[in-house]
Amino acid sequence: LYRCLLLDTLEVVRRTAHQVPLTPYIAYYPPQAQDDFHALAPDFHLLPQQGPTLSERLAGALLAVQAQGYEQVSAMNSDSPALPVSYLIRAYHELDDRGVDVVLGPCDDGGYYLIGWRQPQPHLVLEVTMSTPAVLADTLALAERDGLHAALLPPWYDIDDASDLARLRANGHAGPHVAKFLRCSKMDR
C-alpha cells in the first residue's frame, strides 16, 4: 500500500512539474534503498535522509536541497496521493511572493502535507514534536513568534489508517496505483 501511495504521489509531482519550473527530489530512507527509489522514479533527484528523527530528516532534506542554490524549497508527504496539483502550484506561487516566508498545507488531522520556505527556517521543523495533532498549530506558533508570515494552502488529508483509506476510496480520489491495490486486496471487499 505505501509503495502505491508513493507512486501516485510521484505522479502528482510530475503533473505539477509540467506547470511550474520545479526540480523534483525524493528524500529517501533508509540510505541503502537508493537503487529501489531510483527504479521507482528515475526522473527524480535522490537525497538520502539523515538523522534519527523525522524532524531532523525533514529539516536536513530541505536544507540540503536549498544548499543547491534554489530560491525556494518545499517538502510534501508521500501519503496524500490525491492531493490536487493546483495546491502544489499554489505553494510555488505563494513562495514567489516576497511577503511570504513559509507556506504550509494543513492536513485535517492537525499536521501538514507540505512545508516550504524561501529562507532556511529549520527551527520550524526541529522545534516541533512531529506526528501529533498539534504539528500545524505548533509550527504556526513558531512562525508567529519569529515574525514570519505563513501562507496556508487549502486543507487536505493524508492516509494514516483504514478510515482514511476508506475516505480516499469513497471520494473517488484513489490514484491508479492505490486503486489497483484496493481492487486486488481484501480492503475493497
XYZ file of C-alpha atoms in Angstrom:
189
model
C 0.000 0.000 0.000
C 2.718 2.504 0.918
C 4.509 1.829 -2.364
C 1.253 2.569 -4.192
C 0.737 5.765 -2.183
C 4.251 6.870 -3.119
C 3.799 6.032 -6.810
C 0.574 8.041 -7.001
C 2.215 10.931 -5.118
C 5.107 10.919 -7.600
C 2.558 11.286 -10.396
C 1.091 14.364 -8.671
C 4.568 15.900 -8.531
C 5.233 15.049 -12.192
C 1.980 16.721 -13.256
C 2.929 19.771 -11.195
C 6.384 19.927 -12.803
C 4.690 20.315 -16.197
C 3.099 23.553 -14.981
C 5.748 25.222 -12.795
C 9.543 25.060 -13.006
C 10.450 22.707 -10.200
C 13.167 20.141 -9.699
C 11.728 17.046 -8.028
C 13.653 15.223 -5.329
C 12.923 12.174 -3.258
C 14.336 12.277 0.256
C 14.566 8.545 0.798
C 15.121 6.354 3.798
C 16.877 4.081 4.614
C 20.126 5.097 2.894
C 20.682 1.641 1.401
C 17.386 1.944 -0.529
C 18.797 4.294 -3.174
C 18.552 1.759 -6.009
C 14.931 0.963 -5.123
C 13.947 4.630 -5.215
C 15.881 5.219 -8.426
C 13.913 2.374 -10.029
C 10.614 3.945 -8.885
C 11.484 7.450 -10.046
C 14.472 7.697 -12.391
C 13.344 11.236 -13.282
C 13.725 12.484 -9.673
C 16.904 13.522 -7.908
C 17.624 11.361 -4.881
C 18.687 12.566 -1.475
C 19.250 10.227 1.471
C 17.536 11.331 4.660
C 19.930 12.000 7.525
C 19.215 11.953 11.233
C 17.496 9.794 13.813
C 14.175 11.695 13.970
C 11.606 12.720 11.393
C 12.203 16.368 12.314
C 15.939 16.089 11.692
C 15.458 14.193 8.438
C 12.888 16.697 7.134
C 14.934 19.763 8.082
C 18.075 18.154 6.683
C 16.430 17.371 3.352
C 15.081 20.904 2.945
C 18.438 22.437 3.855
C 20.390 20.079 1.583
C 18.214 20.909 -1.411
C 18.322 24.629 -0.660
C 22.124 24.435 -0.471
C 21.995 23.535 -4.178
C 21.038 27.173 -4.819
C 17.256 27.020 -5.112
C 15.358 30.196 -4.210
C 12.568 28.218 -2.579
C 12.133 24.683 -1.330
C 9.225 22.633 -0.149
C 8.659 19.110 1.055
C 5.445 17.170 0.853
C 4.378 13.914 2.386
C 4.041 10.709 0.436
C 0.684 9.722 1.905
C -1.562 12.327 0.278
C -1.602 10.721 -3.170
C -4.748 12.500 -4.310
C -3.530 15.991 -3.475
C -4.745 18.348 -6.186
C -1.954 19.603 -8.424
C -3.405 23.093 -8.023
C -2.391 23.039 -4.340
C 1.254 22.401 -5.221
C 1.169 25.091 -7.889
C -0.294 27.472 -5.332
C 2.526 26.635 -2.892
C 5.058 27.502 -5.577
C 3.365 30.843 -6.294
C 2.925 31.680 -2.592
C 6.688 31.363 -2.150
C 7.230 33.686 -5.129
C 5.553 36.395 -3.012
C 8.343 38.204 -1.135
C 5.878 38.843 1.699
C 5.552 35.119 2.394
C 8.236 33.419 4.484
C 6.742 29.945 4.837
C 3.918 28.013 3.228
C 2.039 25.164 4.890
C -0.539 22.744 3.569
C -2.747 21.752 6.513
C -3.983 18.209 6.962
C -7.269 17.800 8.745
C -5.584 15.620 11.394
C -3.581 18.610 12.705
C -0.423 18.006 10.700
C 0.564 19.253 7.277
C 1.054 17.717 3.868
C 3.559 20.364 2.755
C 6.014 22.824 4.220
C 8.089 25.246 2.195
C 10.221 28.337 2.670
C 12.360 30.850 0.802
C 14.961 31.427 3.518
C 16.092 28.480 5.656
C 13.797 28.066 8.649
C 14.820 24.651 10.056
C 13.575 25.556 13.535
C 10.020 25.352 12.173
C 10.594 21.624 11.856
C 13.191 20.934 14.545
C 11.304 22.637 17.391
C 8.032 20.809 16.713
C 7.086 17.381 18.008
C 6.090 15.554 14.848
C 3.258 13.053 14.407
C 0.945 14.774 16.866
C -2.370 16.568 16.274
C -0.627 19.861 17.133
C 2.074 19.884 14.421
C 0.437 22.588 12.303
C -0.572 24.744 15.281
C 2.894 24.460 16.829
C 4.568 25.346 13.525
C 2.327 28.373 13.053
C 3.032 29.490 16.635
C 6.783 29.332 15.988
C 6.386 31.312 12.774
C 4.345 33.956 14.583
C 6.880 34.093 17.445
C 9.629 34.815 14.923
C 7.648 37.359 12.901
C 7.388 35.102 9.847
C 4.437 35.402 7.512
C 2.919 31.972 6.866
C 0.624 31.309 3.935
C -1.815 28.429 4.259
C -2.838 26.233 1.380
C -6.269 24.613 1.266
C -6.648 21.753 3.765
C -6.399 18.158 2.603
C -5.947 14.780 4.228
C -3.365 12.046 4.434
C -3.648 8.295 4.745
C -2.790 7.220 8.283
C -5.277 4.419 8.898
C -8.072 2.306 7.401
C -10.682 5.054 7.820
C -8.519 7.474 5.801
C -8.142 4.844 3.101
C -11.915 4.337 3.083
C -12.333 8.112 2.702
C -9.934 8.118 -0.241
C -11.894 5.338 -1.912
C -15.333 6.831 -1.100
C -14.359 10.235 -2.511
C -13.063 8.684 -5.716
C -9.626 10.145 -5.025
C -7.592 6.967 -5.363
C -4.892 7.269 -7.998
C -4.218 4.397 -10.381
C -1.743 2.542 -8.162
C -3.823 2.769 -4.978
C -6.995 1.928 -6.915
C -5.380 -1.214 -8.314
C -4.132 -2.158 -4.858
C -7.639 -1.773 -3.445
C -9.170 -3.852 -6.243
C -6.671 -6.667 -5.645
C -6.834 -6.637 -1.854
C -9.360 -7.590 0.760
C -9.755 -3.863 1.505
C -12.073 -3.433 -1.477
C -14.424 -6.242 -0.498
